[in-house]
Amino acid sequence: MTTSIGTDVAQAAHLLKQGAVVAIPTETVYGLAADTFNEEAVLTIFSVKQRPAFDPLIVHVRDREQLDRVAQVPAEAEALIARFWPGPLTLVLPKRPAVPDLVTSGLDTVAVRMPAHPMTRALLNALDTPLAAPSANPFGYVSPTTAQHVMDQLGGRIPYILDGGACTVGVESTILGRDAKGRWVLYRPGGIAVESLEALVGEVHAASQAAKPQAPGMLESHYAPRKPVHVGDVPALLRRFAGRAVGVISFRHEHHAHRCEVLSPEGDLAAAARHLFAVLRELDTSDCQVIVAERFPEEGLGRAINDRLRRAAAGR
Ligand code: TXA
Ligand code: MG
């Protein structure tokens, strides 16, 4: 199959209506999209990604009507929706029967979000169904934040990549669900800071091991480059790997190493998040033997950065 990259929303809509899988830009990362209600198309997502069927997908809706078609919305979710949608917040809500079990891996909940990227909003407007989409990377690897990243790994396996430029958030959405007692639970830190959520809905609880569904987004080893990744005190790690070609990922400061990528000299965690995955990919394909990253401040988007780095370091 020949894969083309372009900015033709009508072309992407046409292919999706025919049951094809198309890569789409979102503000967080690129997604691998199919019509939510076309089970054969959704199956293709799993095979293109080599994703296990027990890992549920996120449903991307354009408006309230589509949200109500796929999920039951509890009153407690309204404030979050009003404040953070469209945007990088995914809500795990009771599912409607119309959503195929394949999309939710048989769970009685569905993960939903309303993306903010203007091109994907235009695409959703050109379609009549919400789009089921995981991140557009092979299972377990770093998520793509440019159309070229998608091409590098999935070229030849999908017909079209809708090019919306570099993602402005750069890490995946924050995933929030509710436990049996109706308390908000964080399944994945992401593009919306937990502090902002708590300012609106009060305490957000950590997902307990028991409450965790079988969801590889939460697997210890995920978001992982091929090269070994170590997270911690950079000078100490540089001493430990003396004599090897080390690629350093640093928040603000240069380090003397084979390669050093500074994510945000100004110390802006949102800017650091925006660059994180591109830098991980770059170091992974460079001549570095080891990737070393510092630990980021555990606040705001720093939590999502630390989460992804920790999972990347868990190796495979
Ligand atoms: O920013 C994002 O969320 C991107 C863009 C494309 O929207 N998507 C994304 O999808 O990161 P993916 O498939 O890589 O991660 C989705 C994760 C799953 O791995 C799982 O952890 C969680 O969402 N998930 C989906 N449905 C769920 C459910 N019913 N209950 C709990 N977690 C769920
Ligand atoms: Mg993913």
XYZ file of C-alpha atoms in Angstrom, residues 38-292:
255
model
C -17.338 0.054 11.645
C -15.954 -3.036 13.388
C -13.904 -4.165 10.450
C -12.198 -0.773 10.246
C -11.565 -0.832 14.007
C -10.021 -4.302 13.651
C -7.648 -2.842 11.075
C -6.405 -0.335 13.682
C -5.411 -3.234 15.949
C -3.592 -5.049 13.162
C -1.775 -1.969 11.816
C -0.612 -1.098 15.344
C 0.002 -4.714 16.357
C -2.015 -3.785 19.411
C -3.437 -6.497 21.698
C -7.246 -6.602 21.684
C -7.389 -6.082 25.460
C -6.212 -2.462 25.101
C -9.284 -0.236 24.589
C -9.358 2.758 22.219
C -10.308 6.388 22.804
C -13.425 7.634 20.987
C -13.045 11.157 19.570
C -16.314 13.096 19.380
C -17.128 16.345 17.662
C -20.002 17.553 19.854
C -22.432 16.837 22.640
C -24.723 14.828 20.415
C -21.945 12.388 19.536
C -20.894 12.209 23.193
C -24.426 11.200 24.215
C -24.448 8.598 21.455
C -21.454 6.757 22.904
C -21.563 7.433 26.671
C -23.837 8.097 29.621
C -22.701 11.388 31.100
C -23.000 11.690 34.888
C -23.884 15.161 36.220
C -20.476 15.295 37.950
C -18.711 15.279 34.570
C -20.452 18.358 33.224
C -18.109 20.911 34.776
C -15.050 19.082 33.402
C -16.560 18.948 29.936
C -17.535 22.613 30.006
C -14.089 23.678 31.175
C -11.665 21.363 29.330
C -13.316 20.339 26.052
C -12.251 20.519 23.349
C -8.839 19.624 24.724
C -6.460 16.958 26.058
C -8.780 15.407 28.669
C -10.198 11.902 28.201
C -13.109 10.817 30.391
C -13.877 7.162 31.084
C -17.685 6.957 31.291
C -20.380 4.248 31.220
C -20.709 3.142 27.601
C -23.785 3.007 25.397
C -24.584 -0.326 23.689
C -24.004 1.283 20.260
C -20.236 1.261 20.848
C -18.730 -2.028 19.592
C -17.095 -4.174 22.289
C -13.991 -4.195 20.139
C -13.519 -0.467 20.786
C -13.776 -0.829 24.572
C -12.184 -4.293 24.832
C -15.404 -5.564 26.329
C -15.394 -3.080 29.229
C -18.687 -1.464 30.229
C -16.988 1.940 30.063
C -15.781 3.971 27.099
C -12.923 6.493 26.984
C -14.066 9.683 25.213
C -12.533 12.985 24.333
C -13.247 15.989 22.127
C -10.031 16.915 20.291
C -9.073 20.572 19.818
C -6.977 20.344 16.636
C -8.753 22.445 13.964
C -8.011 20.005 11.135
C -9.425 17.032 13.016
C -12.433 19.094 14.052
C -13.006 19.865 10.379
C -12.667 16.153 9.642
C -15.220 15.224 12.330
C -17.568 17.821 10.842
C -17.225 16.159 7.442
C -18.201 12.789 8.947
C -21.265 11.560 10.768
C -19.541 9.282 13.225
C -17.036 9.709 16.033
C -13.520 8.387 15.389
C -11.973 5.606 17.455
C -8.234 6.223 17.613
C -5.235 5.129 19.639
C -1.907 6.902 19.213
C -0.464 6.253 15.727
C 2.620 4.270 16.764
C 3.450 0.576 16.808
C 2.274 -0.861 20.147
C 4.605 0.011 23.011
C 6.691 2.587 21.125
C 6.878 6.367 21.562
C 3.807 8.272 20.259
C 4.200 10.374 17.068
C 4.004 14.161 17.227
C 4.531 14.863 13.504
C 3.139 13.373 10.277
C 6.677 12.271 9.396
C 6.924 10.265 12.642
C 3.812 8.363 11.537
C 5.239 7.863 8.043
C 8.533 6.553 9.459
C 6.772 3.727 11.277
C 3.435 3.071 9.610
C 4.255 4.089 6.041
C 3.042 1.361 3.674
C 0.382 0.168 6.125
C -2.207 2.955 5.865
C -3.370 4.943 2.822
C -3.271 8.486 4.192
C -1.702 10.662 6.871
C -3.507 13.954 7.464
C -0.727 16.443 8.165
C -1.678 19.000 10.803
C 1.864 20.031 11.694
C 3.685 19.381 14.956
C 1.420 18.642 17.928
C 1.180 21.596 20.301
C 0.753 19.621 23.548
C 3.102 16.751 22.679
C 2.050 14.210 25.322
C -1.154 12.159 25.322
C -4.374 13.270 27.002
C -4.949 13.016 30.733
C -7.293 10.071 31.386
C -9.788 10.443 34.202
C -12.324 7.863 35.360
C -14.560 7.235 38.378
C -14.367 4.492 40.958
C -17.305 2.587 42.474
C -17.712 5.323 45.100
C -17.964 7.975 42.383
C -14.552 9.506 43.159
C -12.399 10.775 40.295
C -9.437 8.545 39.526
C -6.389 9.389 37.412
C -5.631 6.599 34.907
C -2.924 8.493 33.051
C -1.310 11.897 33.656
C -1.236 13.909 30.425
C -1.876 17.180 28.673
C -4.146 18.684 31.352
C -2.399 19.150 34.692
C -3.953 17.292 37.633
C -3.769 20.550 39.605
C -6.173 22.152 37.095
C -8.595 19.218 37.415
C -8.483 19.314 41.215
C -9.155 23.050 41.240
C -12.464 22.202 39.585
C -13.599 18.841 41.021
C -11.620 18.456 44.247
C -9.289 15.573 45.002
C -8.322 13.263 42.135
C -7.254 9.863 43.418
C -4.435 7.672 42.159
C -5.705 4.591 40.288
C -5.324 1.653 42.643
C -3.860 -1.524 41.226
C -7.222 -3.254 41.683
C -9.193 -0.493 39.966
C -6.895 -0.507 36.952
C -8.422 -2.068 33.892
C -6.185 -4.109 31.636
C -4.805 -1.075 29.859
C -1.312 -1.051 28.418
C -1.245 2.752 28.518
C -0.641 1.945 32.165
C 1.777 -0.931 31.631
C 5.097 -0.418 33.335
C 6.967 -0.751 30.057
C 5.393 1.446 27.400
C 6.225 4.546 25.379
C 9.661 2.982 25.049
C 12.477 3.670 22.574
C 14.670 0.740 21.494
C 17.764 2.055 23.224
C 18.097 1.674 26.997
C 16.751 4.674 28.941
C 17.887 5.655 32.440
C 16.221 8.368 34.518
C 17.824 10.114 37.467
C 20.733 12.328 38.445
C 22.406 13.168 35.122
C 26.003 13.776 36.336
C 25.920 10.477 38.264
C 24.538 8.604 35.249
C 27.186 10.207 33.000
C 29.877 8.903 35.364
C 28.262 5.467 35.336
C 28.230 5.346 31.522
C 31.654 6.970 31.031
C 33.196 5.758 27.760
C 29.813 5.165 26.092
C 27.998 7.460 23.674
C 25.332 8.941 25.931
C 22.398 11.068 24.739
C 21.108 13.299 27.513
C 17.571 14.678 27.829
C 17.748 17.696 30.101
C 15.071 20.143 31.246
C 16.968 23.463 31.314
C 20.750 22.980 31.276
C 23.405 21.718 28.881
C 25.477 18.731 29.999
C 28.797 17.720 28.561
C 27.943 14.474 26.779
C 28.000 12.853 23.323
C 24.608 14.486 22.695
C 22.529 16.723 24.907
C 18.970 17.844 24.173
C 17.680 20.661 26.366
C 13.862 20.601 26.335
C 13.219 24.126 27.642
C 16.015 26.535 28.615
C 13.321 28.870 30.045
C 12.141 26.107 32.377
C 8.649 25.835 30.855
C 7.213 22.348 31.488
C 4.594 22.693 28.721
C 7.355 23.480 26.205
C 9.369 20.529 27.519
C 6.366 18.205 27.051
C 5.907 19.481 23.487
C 9.460 18.446 22.542
C 9.829 15.252 24.588
C 8.741 12.578 22.085
C 10.554 14.093 19.086
C 13.759 14.160 21.126
C 13.282 10.561 22.343
C 12.872 9.441 18.730
C 15.847 11.455 17.582
C 18.158 10.014 20.217
C 16.790 6.532 19.550
C 17.801 6.737 15.866
C 21.086 8.558 16.581
C 24.461 6.911 17.213
C 23.941 7.154 20.982
C 24.178 3.885 22.883
C 22.330 4.956 26.001
C 19.664 7.587 26.696
C 19.856 9.371 30.032
